Amino acid sequence: MSESPWFMTRTVFTKFAIAYAVTMAAIIAHPQAIANDGDACFIATAHPKATAAGCKILSKGGNAFDAAVAVTAALAVAEPYASGLGGGGFYLLHVSESNKDIFIDAREKAPMEITESAFLDNEGNPVKEKSREGALAAAIPGIPAAIGHLNRRYGALPLKVVLAPAISLAENGLEVDARFIRASNWVTERLQRFSKTSEIFLKNGEVFEDGDILTQRALADTLRKISERGVDAFYKGEIAEDLIATVNRHGGVWRSEDLSNYRVVEREPIKIQYGDSEITSAPLPSSGGLVLAQALQVLKELNFPATTGVPIDHYVIEAMRLAYNDRARFMGDPDFNQIPVDTLKSSEYASKRSRYVSNSATKSADLPSVKNIAIEGEETTHFSIVDGYGNYVAATLSVNGPFGSGLTSDNTGVLLNNHMDDFAIGVGKGNSYKLVGNSFNSVEPGKRPLSSMSPTFVRSEKGLLVLGTPGGSRIITMVLLSTLCYVHDPHCDADKAVSIPRYHHQYLPDRVQAEPESFDRAWVESLENIGHKVEIYRRKWGNMQAIHCAPFGVDCRVANDPRGRIGVVF
Ligand code: DON
């Protein structure tokens, strides 16, 4: 396709401004305006069993937060390669009662005895396998704490009720699907290397076949213990001891305090005013909200979507490049760094940064490097839920790579993440997504690695869009493209927002990646002619799960990314 998805002119756009102001006031004043209609269940997840678990809880009178717990646990069972009790994630909530947006940071934390040198060879170069596979790769999980926090603070139903669907799914088993098989094929050797992992996730040491049943009795027991005794059952006592024994037998450095001291953190979400739309997204330690904010601010400075003879996507690519440059230079765990968040998302700063943009491609090498921190001027999963009480949730959860570190603890069925690889190990050396960084995101005890996961709400005159996606470093650009589509194109509904063709630039490597079979030769040439390197990537990426609700009422629509349905994800 050569036509850009956001063809709406500024003139047309402004026609909506007045209607928008009235509508937004009404949404804010009447947060319960969004209501479920009879049996309608507005839940978008990457797996039908997880959607069913959430819908069951809503039908029992649970709210969106109860459903979020049920979905989180069911995804841990149904998509163990993507998220789970051994991983972490972020939840963006809208709480109708207080009319507030709340961000729950359940990102994993580095264990207290870790050092960066554990990941380096004698010459000081990162040894990739160490942060990607096995015990050292695993950071202290946050998902069980998120389950407890959501349930205690926001839920309406007992943990026993909300975890029941996941327990029965783990116990009775489920048919493996094409996505499970594909993820297993990618990392078969990793799965074979660890005996418990192989026992549970392989069949006689080989990848499951279509129609095989995956049963996870140990995980069912772990979930049952949590449902009966609360999340302390995970972070203290026999489960914690089993995790620590497994990790340390495989060369890790976990201590009981790492687990018993783990807490989720509620943080202020990032709010961005873009034209007449308000975008709410993930704050640090996710880079999502700040990168989105910067990209959108730069686009505003450039009068996007006005064009001046160059392809309109050129400006979006340049905005991506600049925002990811600052991601590499300034972003990391806010509890460990003084990060100039207000400056980075300010229009004054965007105005200075936008001077890098011309009618031809900027060279990433000409931008300040990660060493320069002076301010100038199928794996992972996302779900969205809207309930009948005016609450909604966007959550992105992950174990990082497919099946995370590959290490499953001896007796708990808990598969551990490999999120230590999201730290910048070695300044300017890329991680598995080729993302670079510096000391802001260096390995430190108790620190959370920088993330790209971006659960997001967009509120505009069209209503509410709840969205997010897996996809590593490309998560933020997917959310950006869908937001631009939704905001600028009057025909961009939830289905279009999750389906539009995707391209991506992350500063380094200096190239535009584009999905295959999505852009014609003319589009590629128009960018190459002005100096962009364009790489048609070998497969499509992402698995966006969105819900759109029109203002005032029952008119919500669930949209699942077609890439997830046809199995071409990541
Ligand atoms: O937190 C992050 O940014 C990554 N660990 C997310 C990984 C991911 O999305 C992998 N998915 N396809």
PDB file of N, CA and C in Angstrom, residues 197-237:
ATOM      1  N   THR A 197      11.665 -28.396  32.513  1.00  0.00           N
ATOM      2  CA  THR A 197      11.053 -27.703  31.371  1.00  0.00           C
ATOM      3  C   THR A 197      10.714 -28.733  30.292  1.00  0.00           C
ATOM      4  N   SER A 198      11.673 -29.590  30.033  1.00  0.00           N
ATOM      5  CA  SER A 198      11.481 -30.617  29.006  1.00  0.00           C
ATOM      6  C   SER A 198      10.323 -31.548  29.387  1.00  0.00           C
ATOM      7  N   GLU A 199      10.270 -31.919  30.661  1.00  0.00           N
ATOM      8  CA  GLU A 199       9.213 -32.827  31.127  1.00  0.00           C
ATOM      9  C   GLU A 199       7.818 -32.222  30.892  1.00  0.00           C
ATOM     10  N   ILE A 200       7.705 -30.907  31.142  1.00  0.00           N
ATOM     11  CA  ILE A 200       6.372 -30.274  31.062  1.00  0.00           C
ATOM     12  C   ILE A 200       6.049 -29.794  29.637  1.00  0.00           C
ATOM     13  N   PHE A 201       7.020 -29.133  29.007  1.00  0.00           N
ATOM     14  CA  PHE A 201       6.687 -28.405  27.771  1.00  0.00           C
ATOM     15  C   PHE A 201       7.092 -29.150  26.495  1.00  0.00           C
ATOM     16  N   LEU A 202       7.721 -30.322  26.641  1.00  0.00           N
ATOM     17  CA  LEU A 202       8.026 -31.149  25.466  1.00  0.00           C
ATOM     18  C   LEU A 202       7.383 -32.516  25.674  1.00  0.00           C
ATOM     19  N   LYS A 203       7.280 -33.280  24.586  1.00  0.00           N
ATOM     20  CA  LYS A 203       6.724 -34.630  24.694  1.00  0.00           C
ATOM     21  C   LYS A 203       7.850 -35.602  24.380  1.00  0.00           C
ATOM     22  N   ASN A 204       8.301 -36.341  25.370  1.00  0.00           N
ATOM     23  CA  ASN A 204       9.475 -37.217  25.211  1.00  0.00           C
ATOM     24  C   ASN A 204      10.656 -36.455  24.617  1.00  0.00           C
ATOM     25  N   GLY A 205      10.839 -35.238  25.080  1.00  0.00           N
ATOM     26  CA  GLY A 205      12.002 -34.456  24.657  1.00  0.00           C
ATOM     27  C   GLY A 205      11.842 -33.773  23.310  1.00  0.00           C
ATOM     28  N   GLU A 206      10.695 -33.924  22.671  1.00  0.00           N
ATOM     29  CA  GLU A 206      10.485 -33.290  21.362  1.00  0.00           C
ATOM     30  C   GLU A 206       9.287 -32.343  21.429  1.00  0.00           C
ATOM     31  N   VAL A 207       9.214 -31.474  20.427  1.00  0.00           N
ATOM     32  CA  VAL A 207       8.140 -30.471  20.393  1.00  0.00           C
ATOM     33  C   VAL A 207       6.769 -31.156  20.251  1.00  0.00           C
ATOM     34  N   PHE A 208       5.803 -30.655  21.006  1.00  0.00           N
ATOM     35  CA  PHE A 208       4.426 -31.158  20.902  1.00  0.00           C
ATOM     36  C   PHE A 208       3.933 -31.057  19.459  1.00  0.00           C
ATOM     37  N   GLU A 209       2.957 -31.916  19.134  1.00  0.00           N
ATOM     38  CA  GLU A 209       2.329 -31.804  17.807  1.00  0.00           C
ATOM     39  C   GLU A 209       0.928 -31.243  17.965  1.00  0.00           C
ATOM     40  N   ASP A 210       0.430 -30.745  16.865  1.00  0.00           N
ATOM     41  CA  ASP A 210      -0.922 -30.192  16.845  1.00  0.00           C
ATOM     42  C   ASP A 210      -1.893 -31.169  17.503  1.00  0.00           C
ATOM     43  N   GLY A 211      -2.715 -30.683  18.407  1.00  0.00           N
ATOM     44  CA  GLY A 211      -3.728 -31.551  19.020  1.00  0.00           C
ATOM     45  C   GLY A 211      -3.261 -32.209  20.309  1.00  0.00           C
ATOM     46  N   ASP A 212      -1.960 -32.191  20.603  1.00  0.00           N
ATOM     47  CA  ASP A 212      -1.475 -32.742  21.880  1.00  0.00           C
ATOM     48  C   ASP A 212      -2.010 -31.900  23.035  1.00  0.00           C
ATOM     49  N   ILE A 213      -2.122 -32.542  24.188  1.00  0.00           N
ATOM     50  CA  ILE A 213      -2.655 -31.839  25.368  1.00  0.00           C
ATOM     51  C   ILE A 213      -1.509 -31.479  26.315  1.00  0.00           C
ATOM     52  N   LEU A 214      -1.446 -30.211  26.689  1.00  0.00           N
ATOM     53  CA  LEU A 214      -0.450 -29.728  27.652  1.00  0.00           C
ATOM     54  C   LEU A 214      -1.116 -29.665  29.029  1.00  0.00           C
ATOM     55  N   THR A 215      -0.602 -30.474  29.953  1.00  0.00           N
ATOM     56  CA  THR A 215      -1.140 -30.463  31.320  1.00  0.00           C
ATOM     57  C   THR A 215      -0.048 -29.941  32.245  1.00  0.00           C
ATOM     58  N   GLN A 216      -0.423 -29.084  33.204  1.00  0.00           N
ATOM     59  CA  GLN A 216       0.588 -28.484  34.088  1.00  0.00           C
ATOM     60  C   GLN A 216       0.138 -28.633  35.544  1.00  0.00           C
ATOM     61  N   ARG A 217       0.318 -29.863  36.085  1.00  0.00           N
ATOM     62  CA  ARG A 217      -0.208 -30.125  37.438  1.00  0.00           C
ATOM     63  C   ARG A 217       0.538 -29.342  38.513  1.00  0.00           C
ATOM     64  N   ALA A 218       1.856 -29.228  38.362  1.00  0.00           N
ATOM     65  CA  ALA A 218       2.622 -28.500  39.384  1.00  0.00           C
ATOM     66  C   ALA A 218       2.196 -27.026  39.405  1.00  0.00           C
ATOM     67  N   LEU A 219       1.972 -26.467  38.229  1.00  0.00           N
ATOM     68  CA  LEU A 219       1.533 -25.068  38.168  1.00  0.00           C
ATOM     69  C   LEU A 219       0.131 -24.922  38.779  1.00  0.00           C
ATOM     70  N   ALA A 220      -0.729 -25.923  38.537  1.00  0.00           N
ATOM     71  CA  ALA A 220      -2.072 -25.898  39.143  1.00  0.00           C
ATOM     72  C   ALA A 220      -1.944 -25.870  40.660  1.00  0.00           C
ATOM     73  N   ASP A 221      -1.030 -26.677  41.203  1.00  0.00           N
ATOM     74  CA  ASP A 221      -0.819 -26.699  42.671  1.00  0.00           C
ATOM     75  C   ASP A 221      -0.338 -25.346  43.170  1.00  0.00           C
ATOM     76  N   THR A 222       0.608 -24.759  42.429  1.00  0.00           N
ATOM     77  CA  THR A 222       1.136 -23.445  42.828  1.00  0.00           C
ATOM     78  C   THR A 222       0.017 -22.412  42.829  1.00  0.00           C
ATOM     79  N   LEU A 223      -0.796 -22.406  41.775  1.00  0.00           N
ATOM     80  CA  LEU A 223      -1.911 -21.448  41.704  1.00  0.00           C
ATOM     81  C   LEU A 223      -2.909 -21.705  42.834  1.00  0.00           C
ATOM     82  N   ARG A 224      -3.128 -22.991  43.143  1.00  0.00           N
ATOM     83  CA  ARG A 224      -4.082 -23.305  44.217  1.00  0.00           C
ATOM     84  C   ARG A 224      -3.557 -22.783  45.549  1.00  0.00           C
ATOM     85  N   LYS A 225      -2.254 -22.966  45.786  1.00  0.00           N
ATOM     86  CA  LYS A 225      -1.689 -22.478  47.056  1.00  0.00           C
ATOM     87  C   LYS A 225      -1.852 -20.960  47.149  1.00  0.00           C
ATOM     88  N   ILE A 226      -1.591 -20.272  46.036  1.00  0.00           N
ATOM     89  CA  ILE A 226      -1.751 -18.811  46.044  1.00  0.00           C
ATOM     90  C   ILE A 226      -3.226 -18.456  46.299  1.00  0.00           C
ATOM     91  N   SER A 227      -4.121 -19.206  45.673  1.00  0.00           N
ATOM     92  CA  SER A 227      -5.549 -18.877  45.811  1.00  0.00           C
ATOM     93  C   SER A 227      -6.029 -19.108  47.239  1.00  0.00           C
ATOM     94  N   GLU A 228      -5.394 -20.059  47.941  1.00  0.00           N
ATOM     95  CA  GLU A 228      -5.822 -20.352  49.312  1.00  0.00           C
ATOM     96  C   GLU A 228      -5.137 -19.472  50.341  1.00  0.00           C
ATOM     97  N   ARG A 229      -3.827 -19.189  50.092  1.00  0.00           N
ATOM     98  CA  ARG A 229      -3.068 -18.491  51.146  1.00  0.00           C
ATOM     99  C   ARG A 229      -2.635 -17.086  50.771  1.00  0.00           C
ATOM    100  N   GLY A 230      -2.979 -16.652  49.576  1.00  0.00           N
ATOM    101  CA  GLY A 230      -2.540 -15.328  49.143  1.00  0.00           C
ATOM    102  C   GLY A 230      -1.150 -15.397  48.534  1.00  0.00           C
ATOM    103  N   VAL A 231      -0.659 -14.265  48.017  1.00  0.00           N
ATOM    104  CA  VAL A 231       0.594 -14.296  47.263  1.00  0.00           C
ATOM    105  C   VAL A 231       1.823 -14.527  48.130  1.00  0.00           C
ATOM    106  N   ASP A 232       1.693 -14.368  49.440  1.00  0.00           N
ATOM    107  CA  ASP A 232       2.826 -14.712  50.300  1.00  0.00           C
ATOM    108  C   ASP A 232       3.232 -16.168  50.092  1.00  0.00           C
ATOM    109  N   ALA A 233       2.265 -16.974  49.684  1.00  0.00           N
ATOM    110  CA  ALA A 233       2.573 -18.391  49.424  1.00  0.00           C
ATOM    111  C   ALA A 233       3.597 -18.517  48.310  1.00  0.00           C
ATOM    112  N   PHE A 234       3.687 -17.508  47.450  1.00  0.00           N
ATOM    113  CA  PHE A 234       4.671 -17.557  46.363  1.00  0.00           C
ATOM    114  C   PHE A 234       6.015 -17.004  46.823  1.00  0.00           C
ATOM    115  N   TYR A 235       5.978 -15.876  47.522  1.00  0.00           N
ATOM    116  CA  TYR A 235       7.233 -15.162  47.832  1.00  0.00           C
ATOM    117  C   TYR A 235       7.896 -15.643  49.127  1.00  0.00           C
ATOM    118  N   LYS A 236       7.188 -16.470  49.907  1.00  0.00           N
ATOM    119  CA  LYS A 236       7.768 -17.009  51.154  1.00  0.00           C
ATOM    120  C   LYS A 236       7.399 -18.482  51.246  1.00  0.00           C
ATOM    121  N   GLY A 237       8.192 -19.257  51.986  1.00  0.00           N
ATOM    122  CA  GLY A 237       7.821 -20.653  52.221  1.00  0.00           C
ATOM    123  C   GLY A 237       8.257 -21.586  51.104  1.00  0.00           C
TER     124      GLY A 237
END
